[in-house]
mmCIF file of C-alpha atoms in Angstrom:
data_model
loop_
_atom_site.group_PDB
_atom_site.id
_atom_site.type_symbol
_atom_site.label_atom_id
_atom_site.label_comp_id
_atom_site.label_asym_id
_atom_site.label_seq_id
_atom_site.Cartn_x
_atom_site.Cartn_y
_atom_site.Cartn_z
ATOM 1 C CA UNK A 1 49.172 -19.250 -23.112
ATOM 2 C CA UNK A 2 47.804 -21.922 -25.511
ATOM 3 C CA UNK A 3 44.677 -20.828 -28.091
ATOM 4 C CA UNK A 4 42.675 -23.427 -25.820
ATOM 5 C CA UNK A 5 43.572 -21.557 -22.500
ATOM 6 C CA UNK A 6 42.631 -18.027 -24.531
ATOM 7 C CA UNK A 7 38.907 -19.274 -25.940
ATOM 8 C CA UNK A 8 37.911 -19.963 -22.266
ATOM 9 C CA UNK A 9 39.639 -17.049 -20.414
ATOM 10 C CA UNK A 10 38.177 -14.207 -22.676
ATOM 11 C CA UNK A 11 34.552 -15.511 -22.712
ATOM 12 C CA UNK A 12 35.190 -16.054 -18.688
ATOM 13 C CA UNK A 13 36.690 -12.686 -17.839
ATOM 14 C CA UNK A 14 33.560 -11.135 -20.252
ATOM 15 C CA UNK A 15 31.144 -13.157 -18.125
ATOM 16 C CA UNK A 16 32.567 -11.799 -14.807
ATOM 17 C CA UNK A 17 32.885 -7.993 -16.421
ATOM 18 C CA UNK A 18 28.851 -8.639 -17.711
ATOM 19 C CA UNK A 19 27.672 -10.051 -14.161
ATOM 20 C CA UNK A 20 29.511 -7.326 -12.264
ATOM 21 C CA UNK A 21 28.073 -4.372 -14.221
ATOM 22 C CA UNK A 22 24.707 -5.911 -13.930
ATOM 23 C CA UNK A 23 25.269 -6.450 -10.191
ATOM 24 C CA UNK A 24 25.924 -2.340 -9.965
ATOM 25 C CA UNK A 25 23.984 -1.405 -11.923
ATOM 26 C CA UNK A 26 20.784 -3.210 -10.131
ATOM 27 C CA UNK A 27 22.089 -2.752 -6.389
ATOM 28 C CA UNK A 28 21.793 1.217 -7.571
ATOM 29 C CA UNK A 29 18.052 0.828 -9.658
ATOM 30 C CA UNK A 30 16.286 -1.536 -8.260
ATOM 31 C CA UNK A 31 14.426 -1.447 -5.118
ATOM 32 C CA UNK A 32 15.662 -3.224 -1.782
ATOM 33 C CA UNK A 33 14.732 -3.705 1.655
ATOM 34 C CA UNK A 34 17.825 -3.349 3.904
ATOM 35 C CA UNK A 35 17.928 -3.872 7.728
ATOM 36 C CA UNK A 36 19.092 -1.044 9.381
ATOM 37 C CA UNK A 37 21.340 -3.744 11.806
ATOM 38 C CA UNK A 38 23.289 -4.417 8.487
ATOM 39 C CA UNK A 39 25.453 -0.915 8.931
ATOM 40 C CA UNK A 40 28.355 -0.570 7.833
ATOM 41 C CA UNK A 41 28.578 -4.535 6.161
ATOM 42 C CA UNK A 42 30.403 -4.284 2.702
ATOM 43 C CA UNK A 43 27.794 -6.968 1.454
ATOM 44 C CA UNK A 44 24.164 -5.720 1.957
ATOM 45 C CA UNK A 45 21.600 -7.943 2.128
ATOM 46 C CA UNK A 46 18.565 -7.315 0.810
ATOM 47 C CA UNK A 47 15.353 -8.932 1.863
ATOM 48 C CA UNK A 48 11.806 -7.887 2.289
ATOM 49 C CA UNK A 49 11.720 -10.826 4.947
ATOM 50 C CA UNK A 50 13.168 -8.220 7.509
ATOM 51 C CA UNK A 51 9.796 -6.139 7.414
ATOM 52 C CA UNK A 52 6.945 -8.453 5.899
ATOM 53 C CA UNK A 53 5.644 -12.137 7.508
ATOM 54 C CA UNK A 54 3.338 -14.369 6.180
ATOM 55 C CA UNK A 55 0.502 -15.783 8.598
ATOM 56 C CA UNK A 56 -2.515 -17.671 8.355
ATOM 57 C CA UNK A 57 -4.614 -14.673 8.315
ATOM 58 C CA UNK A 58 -2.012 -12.577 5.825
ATOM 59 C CA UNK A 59 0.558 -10.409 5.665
ATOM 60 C CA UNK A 60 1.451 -8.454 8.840
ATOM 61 C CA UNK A 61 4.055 -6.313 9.766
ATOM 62 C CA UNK A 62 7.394 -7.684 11.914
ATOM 63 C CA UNK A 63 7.355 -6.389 15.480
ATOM 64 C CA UNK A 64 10.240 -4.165 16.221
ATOM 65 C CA UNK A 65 11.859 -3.968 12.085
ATOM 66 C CA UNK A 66 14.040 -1.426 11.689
ATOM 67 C CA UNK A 67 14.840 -1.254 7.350
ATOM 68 C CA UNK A 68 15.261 1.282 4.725
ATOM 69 C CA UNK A 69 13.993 0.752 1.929
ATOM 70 C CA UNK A 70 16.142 1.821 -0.932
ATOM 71 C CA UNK A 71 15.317 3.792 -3.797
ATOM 72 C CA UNK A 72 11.572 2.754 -3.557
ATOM 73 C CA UNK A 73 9.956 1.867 -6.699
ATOM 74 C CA UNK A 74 7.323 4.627 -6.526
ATOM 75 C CA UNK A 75 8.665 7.793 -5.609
ATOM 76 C CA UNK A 76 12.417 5.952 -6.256
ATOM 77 C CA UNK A 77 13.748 7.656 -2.575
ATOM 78 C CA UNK A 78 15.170 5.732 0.457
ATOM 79 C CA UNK A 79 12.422 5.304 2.883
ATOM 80 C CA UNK A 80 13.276 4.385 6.732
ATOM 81 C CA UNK A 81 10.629 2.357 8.221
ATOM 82 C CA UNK A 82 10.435 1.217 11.730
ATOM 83 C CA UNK A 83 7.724 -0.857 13.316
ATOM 84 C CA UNK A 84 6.785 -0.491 17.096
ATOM 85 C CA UNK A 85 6.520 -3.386 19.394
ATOM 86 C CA UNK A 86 2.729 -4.069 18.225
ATOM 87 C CA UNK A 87 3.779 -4.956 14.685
ATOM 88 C CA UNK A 88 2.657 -1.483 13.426
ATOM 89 C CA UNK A 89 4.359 1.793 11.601
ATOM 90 C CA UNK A 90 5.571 4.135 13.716
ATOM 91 C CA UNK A 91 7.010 4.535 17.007
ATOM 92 C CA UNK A 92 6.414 2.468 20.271
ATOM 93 C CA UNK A 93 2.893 3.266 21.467
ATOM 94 C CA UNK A 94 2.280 3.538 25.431
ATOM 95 C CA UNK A 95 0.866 1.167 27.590
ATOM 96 C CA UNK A 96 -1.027 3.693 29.671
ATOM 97 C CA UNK A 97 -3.058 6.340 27.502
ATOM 98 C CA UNK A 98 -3.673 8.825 30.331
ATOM 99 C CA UNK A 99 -5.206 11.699 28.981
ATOM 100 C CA UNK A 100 -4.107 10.834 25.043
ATOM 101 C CA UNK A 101 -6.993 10.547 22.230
ATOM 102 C CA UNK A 102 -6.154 8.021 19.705
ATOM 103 C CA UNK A 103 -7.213 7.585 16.155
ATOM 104 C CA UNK A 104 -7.016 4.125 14.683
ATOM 105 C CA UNK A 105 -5.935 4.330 11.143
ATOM 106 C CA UNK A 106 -6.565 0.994 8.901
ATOM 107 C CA UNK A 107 -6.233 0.235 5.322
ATOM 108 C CA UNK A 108 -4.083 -0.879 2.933
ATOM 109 C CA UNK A 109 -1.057 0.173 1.157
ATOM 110 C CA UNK A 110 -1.820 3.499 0.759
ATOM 111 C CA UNK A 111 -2.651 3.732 4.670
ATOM 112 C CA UNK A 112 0.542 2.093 5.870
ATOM 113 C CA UNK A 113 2.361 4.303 3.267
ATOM 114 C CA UNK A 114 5.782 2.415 3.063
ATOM 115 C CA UNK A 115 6.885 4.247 -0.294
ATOM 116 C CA UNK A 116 6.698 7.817 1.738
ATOM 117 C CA UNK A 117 8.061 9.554 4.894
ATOM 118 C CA UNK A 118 5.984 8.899 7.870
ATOM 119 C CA UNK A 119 4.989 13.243 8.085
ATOM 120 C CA UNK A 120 4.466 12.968 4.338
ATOM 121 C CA UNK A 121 1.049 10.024 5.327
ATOM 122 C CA UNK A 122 -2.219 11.749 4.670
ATOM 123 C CA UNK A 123 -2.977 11.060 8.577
ATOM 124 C CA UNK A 124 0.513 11.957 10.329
ATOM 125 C CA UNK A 125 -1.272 15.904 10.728
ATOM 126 C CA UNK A 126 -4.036 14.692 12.878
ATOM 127 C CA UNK A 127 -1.990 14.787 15.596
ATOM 128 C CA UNK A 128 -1.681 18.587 15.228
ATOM 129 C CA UNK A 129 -5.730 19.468 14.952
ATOM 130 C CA UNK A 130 -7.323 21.070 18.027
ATOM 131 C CA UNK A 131 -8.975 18.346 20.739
ATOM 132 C CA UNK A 132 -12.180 20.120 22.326
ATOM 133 C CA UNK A 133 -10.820 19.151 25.352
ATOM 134 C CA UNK A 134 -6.835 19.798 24.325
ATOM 135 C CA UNK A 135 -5.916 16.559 24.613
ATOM 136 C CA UNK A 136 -3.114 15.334 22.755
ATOM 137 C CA UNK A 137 -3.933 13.290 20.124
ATOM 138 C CA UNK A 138 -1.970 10.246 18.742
ATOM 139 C CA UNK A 139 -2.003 8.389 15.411
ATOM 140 C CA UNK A 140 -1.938 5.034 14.992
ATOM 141 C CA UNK A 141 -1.115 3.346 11.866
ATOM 142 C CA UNK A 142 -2.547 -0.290 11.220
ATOM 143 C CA UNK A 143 -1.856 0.206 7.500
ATOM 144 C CA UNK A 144 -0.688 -2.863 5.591
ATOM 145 C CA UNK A 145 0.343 -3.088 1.872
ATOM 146 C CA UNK A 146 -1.537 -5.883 -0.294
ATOM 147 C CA UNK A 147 -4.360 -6.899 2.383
ATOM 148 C CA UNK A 148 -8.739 -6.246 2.160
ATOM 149 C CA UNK A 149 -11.387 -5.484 3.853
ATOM 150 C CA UNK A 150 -11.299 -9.095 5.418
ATOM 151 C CA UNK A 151 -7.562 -8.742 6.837
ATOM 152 C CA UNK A 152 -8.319 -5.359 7.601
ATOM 153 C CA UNK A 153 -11.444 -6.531 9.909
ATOM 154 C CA UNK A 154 -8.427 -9.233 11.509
ATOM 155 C CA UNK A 155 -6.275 -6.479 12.050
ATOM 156 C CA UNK A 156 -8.600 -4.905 14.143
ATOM 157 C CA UNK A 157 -9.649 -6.940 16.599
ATOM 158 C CA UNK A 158 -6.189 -8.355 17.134
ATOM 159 C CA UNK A 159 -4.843 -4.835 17.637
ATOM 160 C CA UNK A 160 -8.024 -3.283 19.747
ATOM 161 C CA UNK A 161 -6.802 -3.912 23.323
ATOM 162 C CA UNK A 162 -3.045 -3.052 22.906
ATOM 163 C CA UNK A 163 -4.014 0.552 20.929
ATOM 164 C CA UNK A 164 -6.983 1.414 22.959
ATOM 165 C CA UNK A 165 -8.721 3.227 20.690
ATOM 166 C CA UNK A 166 -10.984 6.782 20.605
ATOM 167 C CA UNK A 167 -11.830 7.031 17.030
ATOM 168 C CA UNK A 168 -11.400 4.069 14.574
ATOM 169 C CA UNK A 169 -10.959 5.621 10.721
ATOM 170 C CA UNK A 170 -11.568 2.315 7.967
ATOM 171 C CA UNK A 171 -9.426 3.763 4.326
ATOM 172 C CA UNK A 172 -10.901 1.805 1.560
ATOM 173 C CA UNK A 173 -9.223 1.533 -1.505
ATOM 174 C CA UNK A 174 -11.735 0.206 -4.713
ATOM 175 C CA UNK A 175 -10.405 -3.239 -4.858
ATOM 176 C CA UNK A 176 -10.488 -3.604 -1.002
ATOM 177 C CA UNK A 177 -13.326 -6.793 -1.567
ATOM 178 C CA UNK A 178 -10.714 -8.165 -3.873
ATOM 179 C CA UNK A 179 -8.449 -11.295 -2.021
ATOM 180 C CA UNK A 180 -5.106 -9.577 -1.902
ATOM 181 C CA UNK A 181 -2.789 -9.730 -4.810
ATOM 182 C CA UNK A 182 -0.837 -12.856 -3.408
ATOM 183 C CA UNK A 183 2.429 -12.750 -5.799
ATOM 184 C CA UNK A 184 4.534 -11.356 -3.352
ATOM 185 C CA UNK A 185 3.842 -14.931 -1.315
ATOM 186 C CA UNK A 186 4.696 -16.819 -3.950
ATOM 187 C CA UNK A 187 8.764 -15.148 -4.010
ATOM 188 C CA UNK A 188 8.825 -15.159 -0.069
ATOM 189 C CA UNK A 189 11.503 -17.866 1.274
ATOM 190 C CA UNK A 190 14.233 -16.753 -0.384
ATOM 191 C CA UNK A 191 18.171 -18.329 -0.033
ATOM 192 C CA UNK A 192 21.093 -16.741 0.358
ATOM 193 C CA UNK A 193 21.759 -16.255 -3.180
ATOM 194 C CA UNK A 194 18.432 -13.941 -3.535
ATOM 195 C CA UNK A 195 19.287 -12.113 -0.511
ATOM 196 C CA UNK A 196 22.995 -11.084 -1.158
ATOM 197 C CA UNK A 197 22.799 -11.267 -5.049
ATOM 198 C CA UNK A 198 20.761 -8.903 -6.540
ATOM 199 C CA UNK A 199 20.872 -10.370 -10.329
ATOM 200 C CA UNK A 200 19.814 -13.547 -8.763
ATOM 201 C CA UNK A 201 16.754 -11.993 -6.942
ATOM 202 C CA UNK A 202 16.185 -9.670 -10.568
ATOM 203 C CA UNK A 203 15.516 -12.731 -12.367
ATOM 204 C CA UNK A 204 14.045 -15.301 -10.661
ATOM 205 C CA UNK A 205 11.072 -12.853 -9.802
ATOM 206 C CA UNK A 206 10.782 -11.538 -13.302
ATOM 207 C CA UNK A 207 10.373 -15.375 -14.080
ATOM 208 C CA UNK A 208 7.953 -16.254 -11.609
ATOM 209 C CA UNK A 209 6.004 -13.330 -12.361
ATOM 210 C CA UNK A 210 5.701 -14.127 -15.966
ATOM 211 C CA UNK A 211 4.954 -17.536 -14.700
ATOM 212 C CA UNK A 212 1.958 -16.280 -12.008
ATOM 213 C CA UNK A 213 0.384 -13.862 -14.491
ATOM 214 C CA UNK A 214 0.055 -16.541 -17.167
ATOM 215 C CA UNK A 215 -1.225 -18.966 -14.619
ATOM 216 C CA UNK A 216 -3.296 -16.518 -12.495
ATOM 217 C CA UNK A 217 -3.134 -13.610 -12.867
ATOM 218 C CA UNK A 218 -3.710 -12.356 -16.758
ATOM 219 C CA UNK A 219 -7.456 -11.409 -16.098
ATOM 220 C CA UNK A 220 -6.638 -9.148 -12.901
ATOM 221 C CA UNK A 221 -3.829 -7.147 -15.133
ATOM 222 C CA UNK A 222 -6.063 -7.133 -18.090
ATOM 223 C CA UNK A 223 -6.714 -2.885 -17.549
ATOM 224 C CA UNK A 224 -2.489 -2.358 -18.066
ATOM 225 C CA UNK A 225 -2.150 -3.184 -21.382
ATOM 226 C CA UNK A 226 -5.202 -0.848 -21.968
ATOM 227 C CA UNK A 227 -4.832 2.465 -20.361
ATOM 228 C CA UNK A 228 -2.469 4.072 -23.005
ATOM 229 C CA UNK A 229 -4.876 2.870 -26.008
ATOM 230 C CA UNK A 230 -8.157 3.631 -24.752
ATOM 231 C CA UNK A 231 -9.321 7.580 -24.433
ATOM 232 C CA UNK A 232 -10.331 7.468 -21.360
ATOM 233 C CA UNK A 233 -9.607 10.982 -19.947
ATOM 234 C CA UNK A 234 -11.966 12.199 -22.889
ATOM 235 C CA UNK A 235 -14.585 9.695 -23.417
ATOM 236 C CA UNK A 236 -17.053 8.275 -21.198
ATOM 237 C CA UNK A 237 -17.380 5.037 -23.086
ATOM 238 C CA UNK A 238 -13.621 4.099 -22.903
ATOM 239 C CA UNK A 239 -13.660 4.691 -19.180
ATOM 240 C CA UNK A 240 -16.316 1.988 -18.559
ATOM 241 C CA UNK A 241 -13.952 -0.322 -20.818
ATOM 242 C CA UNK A 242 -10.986 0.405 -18.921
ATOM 243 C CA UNK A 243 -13.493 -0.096 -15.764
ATOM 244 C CA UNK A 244 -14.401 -3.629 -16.938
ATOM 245 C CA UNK A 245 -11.131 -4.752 -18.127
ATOM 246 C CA UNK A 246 -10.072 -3.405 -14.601
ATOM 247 C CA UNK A 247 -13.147 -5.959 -12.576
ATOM 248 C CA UNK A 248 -10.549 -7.920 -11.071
ATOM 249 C CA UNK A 249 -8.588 -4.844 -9.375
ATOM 250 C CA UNK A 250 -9.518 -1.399 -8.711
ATOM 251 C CA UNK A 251 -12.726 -2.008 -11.334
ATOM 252 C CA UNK A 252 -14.351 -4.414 -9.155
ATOM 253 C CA UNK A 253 -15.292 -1.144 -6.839
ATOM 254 C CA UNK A 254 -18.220 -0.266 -9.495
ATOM 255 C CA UNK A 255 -19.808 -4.014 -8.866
ATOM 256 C CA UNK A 256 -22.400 -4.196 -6.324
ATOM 257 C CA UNK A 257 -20.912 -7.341 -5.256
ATOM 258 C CA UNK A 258 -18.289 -5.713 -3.683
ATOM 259 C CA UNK A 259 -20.336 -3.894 -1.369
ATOM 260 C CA UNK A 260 -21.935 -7.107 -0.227
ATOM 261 C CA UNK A 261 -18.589 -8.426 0.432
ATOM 262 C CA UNK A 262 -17.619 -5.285 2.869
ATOM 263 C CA UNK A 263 -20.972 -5.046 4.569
ATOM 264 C CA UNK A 264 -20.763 -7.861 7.100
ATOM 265 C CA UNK A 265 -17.318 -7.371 7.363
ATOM 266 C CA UNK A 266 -17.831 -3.755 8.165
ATOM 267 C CA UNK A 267 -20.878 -4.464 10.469
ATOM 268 C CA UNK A 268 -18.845 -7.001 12.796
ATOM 269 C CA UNK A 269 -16.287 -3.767 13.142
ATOM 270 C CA UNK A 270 -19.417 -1.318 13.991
ATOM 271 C CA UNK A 271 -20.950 -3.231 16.135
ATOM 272 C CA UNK A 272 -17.900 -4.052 18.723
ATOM 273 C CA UNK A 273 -17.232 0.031 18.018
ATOM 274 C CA UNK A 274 -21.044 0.779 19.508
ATOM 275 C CA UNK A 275 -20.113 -1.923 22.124
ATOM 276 C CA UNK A 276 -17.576 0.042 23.876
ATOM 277 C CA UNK A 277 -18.831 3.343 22.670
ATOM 278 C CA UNK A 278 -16.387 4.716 19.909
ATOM 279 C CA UNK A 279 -16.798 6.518 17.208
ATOM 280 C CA UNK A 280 -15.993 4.946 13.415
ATOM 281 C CA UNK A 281 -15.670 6.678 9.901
ATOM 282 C CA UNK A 282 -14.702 5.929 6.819
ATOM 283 C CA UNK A 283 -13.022 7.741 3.859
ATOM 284 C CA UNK A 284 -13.041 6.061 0.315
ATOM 285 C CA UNK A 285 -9.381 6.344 -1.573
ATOM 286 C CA UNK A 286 -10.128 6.973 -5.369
ATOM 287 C CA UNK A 287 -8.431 5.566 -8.408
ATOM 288 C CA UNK A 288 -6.280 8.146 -10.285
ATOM 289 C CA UNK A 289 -8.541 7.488 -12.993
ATOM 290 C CA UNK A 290 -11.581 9.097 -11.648
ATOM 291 C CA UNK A 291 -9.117 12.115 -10.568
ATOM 292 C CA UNK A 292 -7.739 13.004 -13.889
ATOM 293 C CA UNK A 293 -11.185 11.613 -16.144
ATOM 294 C CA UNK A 294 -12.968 14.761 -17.861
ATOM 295 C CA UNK A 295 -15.766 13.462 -16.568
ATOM 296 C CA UNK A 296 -16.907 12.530 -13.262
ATOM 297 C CA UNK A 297 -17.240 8.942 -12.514
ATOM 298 C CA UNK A 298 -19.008 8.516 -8.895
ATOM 299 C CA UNK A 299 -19.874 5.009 -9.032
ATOM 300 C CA UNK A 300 -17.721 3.115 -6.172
ATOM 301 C CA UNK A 301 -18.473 6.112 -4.151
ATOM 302 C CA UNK A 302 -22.214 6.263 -3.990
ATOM 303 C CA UNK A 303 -22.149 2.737 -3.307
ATOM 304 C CA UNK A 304 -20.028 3.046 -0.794
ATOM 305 C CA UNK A 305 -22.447 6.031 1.035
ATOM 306 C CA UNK A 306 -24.881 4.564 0.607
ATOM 307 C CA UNK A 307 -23.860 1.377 2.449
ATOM 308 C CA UNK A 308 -22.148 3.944 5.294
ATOM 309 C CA UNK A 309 -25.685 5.485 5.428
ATOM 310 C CA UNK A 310 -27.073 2.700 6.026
ATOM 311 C CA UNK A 311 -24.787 1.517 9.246
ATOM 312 C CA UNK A 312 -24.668 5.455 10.168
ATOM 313 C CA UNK A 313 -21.397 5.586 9.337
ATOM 314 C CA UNK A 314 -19.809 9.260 8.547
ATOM 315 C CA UNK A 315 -17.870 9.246 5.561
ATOM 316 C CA UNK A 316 -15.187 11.116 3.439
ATOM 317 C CA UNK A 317 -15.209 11.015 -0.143
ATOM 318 C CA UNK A 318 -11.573 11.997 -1.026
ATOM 319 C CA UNK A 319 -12.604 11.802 -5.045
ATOM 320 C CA UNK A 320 -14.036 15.598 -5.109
ATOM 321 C CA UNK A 321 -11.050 17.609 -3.309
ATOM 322 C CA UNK A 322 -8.470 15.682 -5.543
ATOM 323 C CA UNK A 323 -10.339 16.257 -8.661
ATOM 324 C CA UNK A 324 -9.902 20.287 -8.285
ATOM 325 C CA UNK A 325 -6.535 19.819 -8.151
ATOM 326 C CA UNK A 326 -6.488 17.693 -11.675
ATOM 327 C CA UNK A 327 -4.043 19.491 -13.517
ATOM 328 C CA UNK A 328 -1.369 18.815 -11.070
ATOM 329 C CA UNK A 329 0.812 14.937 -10.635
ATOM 330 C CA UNK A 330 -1.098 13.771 -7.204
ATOM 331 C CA UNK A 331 -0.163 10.180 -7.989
ATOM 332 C CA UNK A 332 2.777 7.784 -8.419
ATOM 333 C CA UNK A 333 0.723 5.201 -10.530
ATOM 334 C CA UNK A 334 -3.166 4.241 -10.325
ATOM 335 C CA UNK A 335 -3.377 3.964 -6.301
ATOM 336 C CA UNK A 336 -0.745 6.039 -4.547
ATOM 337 C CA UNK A 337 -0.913 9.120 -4.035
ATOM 338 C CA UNK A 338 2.798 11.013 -3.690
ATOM 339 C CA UNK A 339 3.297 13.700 -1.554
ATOM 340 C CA UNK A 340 1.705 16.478 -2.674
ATOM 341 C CA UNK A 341 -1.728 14.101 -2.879
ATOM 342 C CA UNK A 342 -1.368 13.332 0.670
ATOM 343 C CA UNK A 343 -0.680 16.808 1.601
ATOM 344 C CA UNK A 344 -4.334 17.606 -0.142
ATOM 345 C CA UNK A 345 -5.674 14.639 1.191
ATOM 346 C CA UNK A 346 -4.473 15.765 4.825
ATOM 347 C CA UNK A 347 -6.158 18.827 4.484
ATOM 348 C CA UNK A 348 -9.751 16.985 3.791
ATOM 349 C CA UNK A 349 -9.211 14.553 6.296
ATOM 350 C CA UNK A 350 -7.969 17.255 9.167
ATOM 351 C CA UNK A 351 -11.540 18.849 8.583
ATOM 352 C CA UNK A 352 -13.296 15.762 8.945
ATOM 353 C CA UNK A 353 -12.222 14.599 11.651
ATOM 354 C CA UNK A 354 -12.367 18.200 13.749
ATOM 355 C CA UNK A 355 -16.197 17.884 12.818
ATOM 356 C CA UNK A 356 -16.666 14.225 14.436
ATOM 357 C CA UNK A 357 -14.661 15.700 17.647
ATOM 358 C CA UNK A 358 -16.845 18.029 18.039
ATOM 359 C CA UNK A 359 -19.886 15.913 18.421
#
């Protein structure tokens, strides 16, 4: 072997060594979305094209998607998913409802619950409570990660008629007036390479990121780069700045504003409800924040009464029952609470909705 041969074998054979090691090591770190069609393939690929589609009206979920989702980001466990016929979580839901009571569960993310086990949801117990009338009572999940109040309003009136139904239960989230996020759009469409080759996939959305959040999105992820430098568990003052910096997010939920925006939205829902005679609620989801704060910050949540007193609207106000429980880890990161939130969550909502059955 000639010196020229060596200088380009050794650089090659470290390149190879480098880009396998980096291969392993992300295929075992980094969260993927695997079909569950792909057993027993050597190469897996990974793509969260199996489970999400983009439509005019946003994201929805793919009827009939069977995936696992590997070592989720959140809770960093795989997570089977599978979608029923009707593009929802959960299994296949009957035509015929016979004697069945069903409660129509929409919100967001931490509704549809991908990063948990579907008993772990704060709603999969309903279907144990007591019916006045014994009745067996099924849950329907409409949850979808990254959507609003607007695509939440879309979801259901195109799912009314297929899920027939008894009680409709709205989860907002602070930031559910907010557009949704809309990076996860921009990465969709993705080649082979992204879908078999996870250190292709690693980068190119770590540079389209950086790319979005200069171009877009620096203002909406201002709070981030705040929350370990302002005291905001202690001090009153440095929770409003972490609220402003936050406006664009979870932040915007203390801005009026965002009450107007959920208002007509939340009417057009009410009023096909009192059409056909079925009873609506709505529980407000709070931001970690407010959970672990010294102090109690109400905001978003008397605005958000308020407006449900207004439309006659019951209401749950999650925010109190977490907050006795403050010296315990309820939440993966600002939104989502793990399992032992839900579990506490499950408990308020069970009560709830006993109370609104028996009327």
């Amino acid at each position: 072997m000639n010196k020229r041969h060596f200088f380009w074998i050794v650089p090659s054979l470290i390149f190879l060594l480098s880009f396998f090691c980096a291969e392993v090591y992300l295929r075992a770190q980094e969260t993927q979305i695997i079909s569950e069609k792909q057993s027993g393939r050597f190469l897996l690929e990974s793509n969260p094209e199996f489970l999400i589609q983009h439509t005019p009206k946003g994201k929805r979920l793919i009827p009939n998607a069977e995936v696992v989702i590997k070592n989720h980001n959140l809770g960093h466990r795989d997570i089977p998913i599978r979608i029923n016929e009707l593009g929802l979580r959960g299994p296949k839901i009957p035509k015929e409802k016979k004697d069945e009571y069903r409660i129509l569960m929409l919100g967001d993310s931490i509704t549809w619950g991908d990063y948990l086990f579907e008993n772990e949801l704060f709603h999969a117990s309903l279907s144990a409570i007591q019916h006045p009338q014994k009745k067996p009572i099924r849950v329907v999940n409409a949850g979808v990660g990254d959507i609003g109040m607007q695509e939440i309003t879309d979801i259901y009136f195109e799912q009314y008629d297929a899920t027939q139904p008894d009680l409709v239960i709205i989860n907002l989230y602070l930031n559910d007036a907010r557009p949704p996020w809309g990076f996860p759009q921009e990465i969709s469409q993705r080649g082979w390479l992204r879908r078999n080759i996870r250190l292709a996939e690693f980068l190119y959305k770590r540079i389209r990121l950086y790319q979005w959040v200069k171009e877009e999105g620096a203002q909406r992820f201002a709070w981030t780069s705040l929350q370990s430098k302002l005291n905001w568990k202690h001090d009153a003052d440095d929770f409003q700045k972490l609220v402003h910096a936050a406006q664009y997010d979870w932040g915007a939920g203390w801005n009026q504003n965002s009450i107007d925006t959920i208002r007509p939205l939340l009417q057009k829902i009410h009023a096909h409800t009192n059409q056909n005679n079925i009873p609506i609620a709505i529980t407000i989801l709070p931001v970690a924040y407010q959970v672990y704060a010294e102090h109690t910050h109400r905001e978003p949540q008397i605005l958000m009464q308020k407006l449900a007193q207004e439309e006659s609207i019951p209401v749950l106000d999650f925010l109190p029952f977490m907050r006795q429980h403050q010296e315990k880890k309820l939440y993966y990161d600002q939104c989502h609470p793990n399992p032992k939130g839900n579990e506490l969550m499950a408990q308020a909502l069970n009560s709830f909705v006993e109370d609104i059955l028996k009327k």
